[in-house]
mmCIF file of C-alpha atoms and ligand atoms in Angstrom:
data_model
loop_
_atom_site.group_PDB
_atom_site.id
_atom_site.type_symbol
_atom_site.label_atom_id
_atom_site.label_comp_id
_atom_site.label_asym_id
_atom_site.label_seq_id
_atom_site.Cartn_x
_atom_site.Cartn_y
_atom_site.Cartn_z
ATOM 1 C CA UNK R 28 0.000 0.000 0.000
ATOM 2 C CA UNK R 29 1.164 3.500 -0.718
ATOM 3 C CA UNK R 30 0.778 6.731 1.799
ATOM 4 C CA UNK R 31 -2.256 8.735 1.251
ATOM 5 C CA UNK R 32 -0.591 12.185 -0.074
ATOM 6 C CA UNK R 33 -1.702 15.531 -0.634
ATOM 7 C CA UNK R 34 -2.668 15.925 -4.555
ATOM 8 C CA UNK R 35 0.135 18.396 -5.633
ATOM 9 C CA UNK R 36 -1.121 21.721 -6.364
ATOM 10 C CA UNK R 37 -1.148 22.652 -10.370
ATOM 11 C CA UNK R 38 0.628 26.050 -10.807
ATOM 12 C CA UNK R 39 1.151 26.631 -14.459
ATOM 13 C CA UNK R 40 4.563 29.131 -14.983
ATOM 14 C CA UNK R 41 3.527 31.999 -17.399
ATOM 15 C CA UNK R 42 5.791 30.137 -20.155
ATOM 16 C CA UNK R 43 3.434 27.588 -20.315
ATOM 17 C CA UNK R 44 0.309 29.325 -20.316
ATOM 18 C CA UNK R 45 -0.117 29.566 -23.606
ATOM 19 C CA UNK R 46 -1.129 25.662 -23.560
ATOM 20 C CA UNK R 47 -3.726 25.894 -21.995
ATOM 21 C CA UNK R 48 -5.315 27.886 -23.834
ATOM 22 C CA UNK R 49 -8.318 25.424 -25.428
ATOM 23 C CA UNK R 50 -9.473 26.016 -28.925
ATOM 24 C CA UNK R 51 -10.541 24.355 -31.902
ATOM 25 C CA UNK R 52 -6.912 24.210 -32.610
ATOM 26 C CA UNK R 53 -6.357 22.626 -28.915
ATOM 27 C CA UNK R 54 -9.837 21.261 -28.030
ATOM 28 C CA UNK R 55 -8.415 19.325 -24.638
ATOM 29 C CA UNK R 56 -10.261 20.654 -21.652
ATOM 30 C CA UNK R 57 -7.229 21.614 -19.031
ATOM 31 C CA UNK R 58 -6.635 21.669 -15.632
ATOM 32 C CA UNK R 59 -8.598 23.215 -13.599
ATOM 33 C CA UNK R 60 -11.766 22.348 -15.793
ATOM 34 C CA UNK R 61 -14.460 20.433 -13.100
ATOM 35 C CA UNK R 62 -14.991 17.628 -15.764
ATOM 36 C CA UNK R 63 -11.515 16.078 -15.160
ATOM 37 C CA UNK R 64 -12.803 16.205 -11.442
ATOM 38 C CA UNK R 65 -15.931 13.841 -11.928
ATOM 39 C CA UNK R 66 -16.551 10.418 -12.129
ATOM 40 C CA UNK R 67 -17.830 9.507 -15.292
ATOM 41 C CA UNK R 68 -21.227 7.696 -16.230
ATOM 42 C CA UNK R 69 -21.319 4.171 -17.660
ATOM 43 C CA UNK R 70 -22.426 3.886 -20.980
ATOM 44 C CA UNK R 71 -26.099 2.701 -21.093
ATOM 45 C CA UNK R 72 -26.004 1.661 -25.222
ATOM 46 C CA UNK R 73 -23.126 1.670 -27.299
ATOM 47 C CA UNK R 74 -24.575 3.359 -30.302
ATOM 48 C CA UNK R 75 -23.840 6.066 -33.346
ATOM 49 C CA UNK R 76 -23.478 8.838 -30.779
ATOM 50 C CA UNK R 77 -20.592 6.644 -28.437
ATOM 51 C CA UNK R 78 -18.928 5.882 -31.957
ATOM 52 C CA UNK R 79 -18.818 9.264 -33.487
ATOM 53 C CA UNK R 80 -17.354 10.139 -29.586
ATOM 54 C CA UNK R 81 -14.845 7.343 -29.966
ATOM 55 C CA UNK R 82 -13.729 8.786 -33.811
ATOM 56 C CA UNK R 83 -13.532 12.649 -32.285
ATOM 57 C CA UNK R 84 -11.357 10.835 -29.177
ATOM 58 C CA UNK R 85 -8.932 9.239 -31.901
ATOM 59 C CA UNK R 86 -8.958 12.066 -34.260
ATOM 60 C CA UNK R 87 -7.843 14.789 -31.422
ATOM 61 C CA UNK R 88 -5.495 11.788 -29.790
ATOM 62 C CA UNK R 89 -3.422 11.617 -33.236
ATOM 63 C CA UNK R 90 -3.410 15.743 -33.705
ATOM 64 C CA UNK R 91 -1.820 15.905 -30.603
ATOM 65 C CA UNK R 92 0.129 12.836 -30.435
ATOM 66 C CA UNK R 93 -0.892 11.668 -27.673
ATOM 67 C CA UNK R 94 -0.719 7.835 -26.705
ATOM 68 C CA UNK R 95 -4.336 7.887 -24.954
ATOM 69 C CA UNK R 96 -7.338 10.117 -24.771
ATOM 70 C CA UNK R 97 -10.226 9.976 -22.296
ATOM 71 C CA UNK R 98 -14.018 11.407 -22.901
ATOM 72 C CA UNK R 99 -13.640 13.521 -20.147
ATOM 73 C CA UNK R 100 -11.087 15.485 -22.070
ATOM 74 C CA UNK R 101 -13.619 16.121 -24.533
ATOM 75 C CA UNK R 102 -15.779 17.700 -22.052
ATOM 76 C CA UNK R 103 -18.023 14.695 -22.180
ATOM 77 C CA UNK R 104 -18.510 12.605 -18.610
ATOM 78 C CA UNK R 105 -18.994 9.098 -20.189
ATOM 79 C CA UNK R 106 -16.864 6.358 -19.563
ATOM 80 C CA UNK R 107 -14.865 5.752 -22.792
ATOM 81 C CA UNK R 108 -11.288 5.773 -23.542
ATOM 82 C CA UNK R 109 -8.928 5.382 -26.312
ATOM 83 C CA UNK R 110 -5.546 4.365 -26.362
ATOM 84 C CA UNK R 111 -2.814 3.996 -29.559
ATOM 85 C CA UNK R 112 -0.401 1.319 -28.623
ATOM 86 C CA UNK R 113 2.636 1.490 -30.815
ATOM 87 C CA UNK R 114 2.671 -0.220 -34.225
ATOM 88 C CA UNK R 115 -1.175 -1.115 -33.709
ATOM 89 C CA UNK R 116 -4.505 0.591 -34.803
ATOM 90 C CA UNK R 117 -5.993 2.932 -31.789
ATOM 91 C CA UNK R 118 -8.090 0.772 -29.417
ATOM 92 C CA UNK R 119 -11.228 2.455 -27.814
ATOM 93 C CA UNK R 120 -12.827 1.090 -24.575
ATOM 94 C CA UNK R 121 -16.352 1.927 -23.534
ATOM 95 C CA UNK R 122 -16.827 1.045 -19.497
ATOM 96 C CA UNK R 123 -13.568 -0.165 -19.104
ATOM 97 C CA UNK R 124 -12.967 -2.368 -15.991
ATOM 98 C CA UNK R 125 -8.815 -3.168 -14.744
ATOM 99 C CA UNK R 126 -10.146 -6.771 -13.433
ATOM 100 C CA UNK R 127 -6.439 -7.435 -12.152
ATOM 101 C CA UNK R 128 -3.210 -5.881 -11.567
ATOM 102 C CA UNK R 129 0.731 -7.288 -11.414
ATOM 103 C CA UNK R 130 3.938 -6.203 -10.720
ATOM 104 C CA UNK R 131 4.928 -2.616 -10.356
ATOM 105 C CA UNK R 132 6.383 -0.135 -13.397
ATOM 106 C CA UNK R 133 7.913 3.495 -12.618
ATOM 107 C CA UNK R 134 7.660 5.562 -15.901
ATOM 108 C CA UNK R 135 7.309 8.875 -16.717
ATOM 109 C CA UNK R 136 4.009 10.627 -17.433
ATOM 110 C CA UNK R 137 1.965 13.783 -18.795
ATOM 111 C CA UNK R 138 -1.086 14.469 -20.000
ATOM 112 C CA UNK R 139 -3.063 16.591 -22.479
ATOM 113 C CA UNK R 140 -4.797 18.044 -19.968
ATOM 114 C CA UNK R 141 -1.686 19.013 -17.957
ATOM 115 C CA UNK R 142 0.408 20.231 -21.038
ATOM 116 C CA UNK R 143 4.254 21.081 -20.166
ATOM 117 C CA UNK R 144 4.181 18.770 -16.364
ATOM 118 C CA UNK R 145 5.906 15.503 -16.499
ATOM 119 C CA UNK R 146 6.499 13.213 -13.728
ATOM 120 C CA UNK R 147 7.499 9.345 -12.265
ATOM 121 C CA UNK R 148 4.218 7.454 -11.572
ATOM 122 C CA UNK R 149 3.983 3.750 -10.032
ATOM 123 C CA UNK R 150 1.894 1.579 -11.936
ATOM 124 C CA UNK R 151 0.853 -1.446 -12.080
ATOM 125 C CA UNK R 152 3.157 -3.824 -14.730
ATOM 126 C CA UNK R 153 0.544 -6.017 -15.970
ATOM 127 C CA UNK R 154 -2.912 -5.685 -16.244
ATOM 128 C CA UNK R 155 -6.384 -7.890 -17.509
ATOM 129 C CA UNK R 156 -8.883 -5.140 -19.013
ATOM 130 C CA UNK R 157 -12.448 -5.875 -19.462
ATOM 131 C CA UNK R 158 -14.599 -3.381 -21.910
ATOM 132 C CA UNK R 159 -17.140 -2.664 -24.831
ATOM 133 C CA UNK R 160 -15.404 -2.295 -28.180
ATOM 134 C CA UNK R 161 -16.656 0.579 -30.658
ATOM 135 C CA UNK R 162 -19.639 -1.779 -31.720
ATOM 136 C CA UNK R 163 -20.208 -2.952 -28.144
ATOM 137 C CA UNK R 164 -18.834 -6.367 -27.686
ATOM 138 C CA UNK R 165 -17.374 -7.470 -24.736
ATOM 139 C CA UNK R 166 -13.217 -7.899 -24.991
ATOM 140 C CA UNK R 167 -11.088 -8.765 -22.893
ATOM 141 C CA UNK R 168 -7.196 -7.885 -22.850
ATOM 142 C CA UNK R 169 -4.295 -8.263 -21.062
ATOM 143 C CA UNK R 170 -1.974 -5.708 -21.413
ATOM 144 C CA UNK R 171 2.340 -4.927 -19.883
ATOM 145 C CA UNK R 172 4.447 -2.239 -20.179
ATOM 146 C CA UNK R 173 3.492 1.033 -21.855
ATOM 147 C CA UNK R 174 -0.396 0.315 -23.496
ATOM 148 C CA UNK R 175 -1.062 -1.310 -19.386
ATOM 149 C CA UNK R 176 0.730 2.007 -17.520
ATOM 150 C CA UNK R 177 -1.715 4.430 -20.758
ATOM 151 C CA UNK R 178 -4.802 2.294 -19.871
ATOM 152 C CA UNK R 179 -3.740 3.013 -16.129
ATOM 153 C CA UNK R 180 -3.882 6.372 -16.439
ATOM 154 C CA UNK R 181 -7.187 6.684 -18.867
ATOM 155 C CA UNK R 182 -9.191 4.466 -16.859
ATOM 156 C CA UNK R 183 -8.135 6.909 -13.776
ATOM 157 C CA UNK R 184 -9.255 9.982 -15.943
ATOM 158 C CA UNK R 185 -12.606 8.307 -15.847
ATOM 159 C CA UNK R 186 -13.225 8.576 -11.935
ATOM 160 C CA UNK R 187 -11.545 11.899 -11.963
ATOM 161 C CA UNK R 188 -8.251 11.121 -11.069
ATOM 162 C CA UNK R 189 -4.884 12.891 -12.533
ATOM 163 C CA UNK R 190 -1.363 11.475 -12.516
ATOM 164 C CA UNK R 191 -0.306 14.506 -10.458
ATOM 165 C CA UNK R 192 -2.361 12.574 -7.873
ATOM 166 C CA UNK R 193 -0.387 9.677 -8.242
ATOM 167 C CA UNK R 194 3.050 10.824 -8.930
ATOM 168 C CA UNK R 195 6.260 11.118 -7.358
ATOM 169 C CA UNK R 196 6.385 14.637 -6.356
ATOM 170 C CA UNK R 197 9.913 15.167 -6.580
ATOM 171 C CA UNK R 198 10.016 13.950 -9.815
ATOM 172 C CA UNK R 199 7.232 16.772 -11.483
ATOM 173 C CA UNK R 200 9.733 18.813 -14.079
ATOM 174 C CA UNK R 201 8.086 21.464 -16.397
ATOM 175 C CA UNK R 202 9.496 20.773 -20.186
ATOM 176 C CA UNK R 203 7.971 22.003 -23.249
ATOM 177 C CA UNK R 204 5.780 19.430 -24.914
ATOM 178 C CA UNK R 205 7.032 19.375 -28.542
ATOM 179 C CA UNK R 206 9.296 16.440 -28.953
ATOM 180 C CA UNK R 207 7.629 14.573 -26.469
ATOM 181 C CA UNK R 208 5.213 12.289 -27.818
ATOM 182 C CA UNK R 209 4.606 9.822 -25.068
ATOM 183 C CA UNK R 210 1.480 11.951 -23.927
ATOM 184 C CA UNK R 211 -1.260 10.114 -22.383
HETATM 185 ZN ZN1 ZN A 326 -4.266 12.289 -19.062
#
């Protein structure tokens, strides 16, 4: 078990600022936007409307090369997630559920929501996902390494939780996103 600490406080130096500015050009909701703060809703039905959600997720996931996207970062509270795991088509989740967890992993992580912080995070190294797939069948993965830490980290987006909850806080470093392309 690991201590119960304080979530670090998100101060955004004026260098960065201009990230978080959200647009059509940069539609990710930031930090301190009360949607990243909720827990999301289950998908009732996976229909049209949860697939044209999962295309918008994938479409703003590859325009800002990022490695995984959440709904909530669309502004929308619904439990669906998408992750790109290298050399493989994205993967989208609807009511994803980690049914077990292995090992431990330290790795460096941002987020779109949190553009510019970086910082060590413990996950778990293994995982076995249960979801809905874009037409809403039932898969089940297991998953190590990177796509199991991204999954990690989306399926926390969905109950409102950020990696600056998680993370090592001596490890939180402010770097300018461009060249970094492992952005959950
Ligand atoms: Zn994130």
């Amino acid at each position: 078990m690991s201590a119960i600490i304080q979530p670090v406080e998100i101060v955004v130096p004026d260098e960065f600022r201009y990230l978080y500015v959200q647009n059509d050009e940069r539609p990710v909701v930031k930090v301190p936007a009360p949607c990243l703060r909720t827990v999301c809703q289950p998908v009732q039905k996976v229909s049209k409307k949860t697939q044209e959600l999962i295309d918008r997720l994938i479409a703003v996931m590859r325009k800002a090369n990022g490695i995984g996207l959440a709904a909530p970062q669309l502004g929308v509270t619904q439990r669906v997630i998408v992750i790109a795991p290298e050399g493989m088509r994205p993967l989208a989740f609807v009511n994803p559920v980690i049914l077990s967890m292995e090992g431990e992993q330290v790795g460096q992580e941002g987020c779109l929501s949190i553009p510019g912080l970086y910082g060590d995070v413990k996950r778990a190294a293994a995982i076995e996902l249960r979801a809905l797939d874009r037409k809403g069948r039932p898969v089940q993965y297991r998953m190590e390494g990177l796509p199991a830490r991204v999954v990690q980290h989306e399926v926390d987006h969905l109950d409102g939780v950020l990696f600056t909850d998680k993370v090592d806080p001596a490890t939180l470093r402010w770097m300018h996103p461009d060249g970094e392309p492992d952005t959950p």
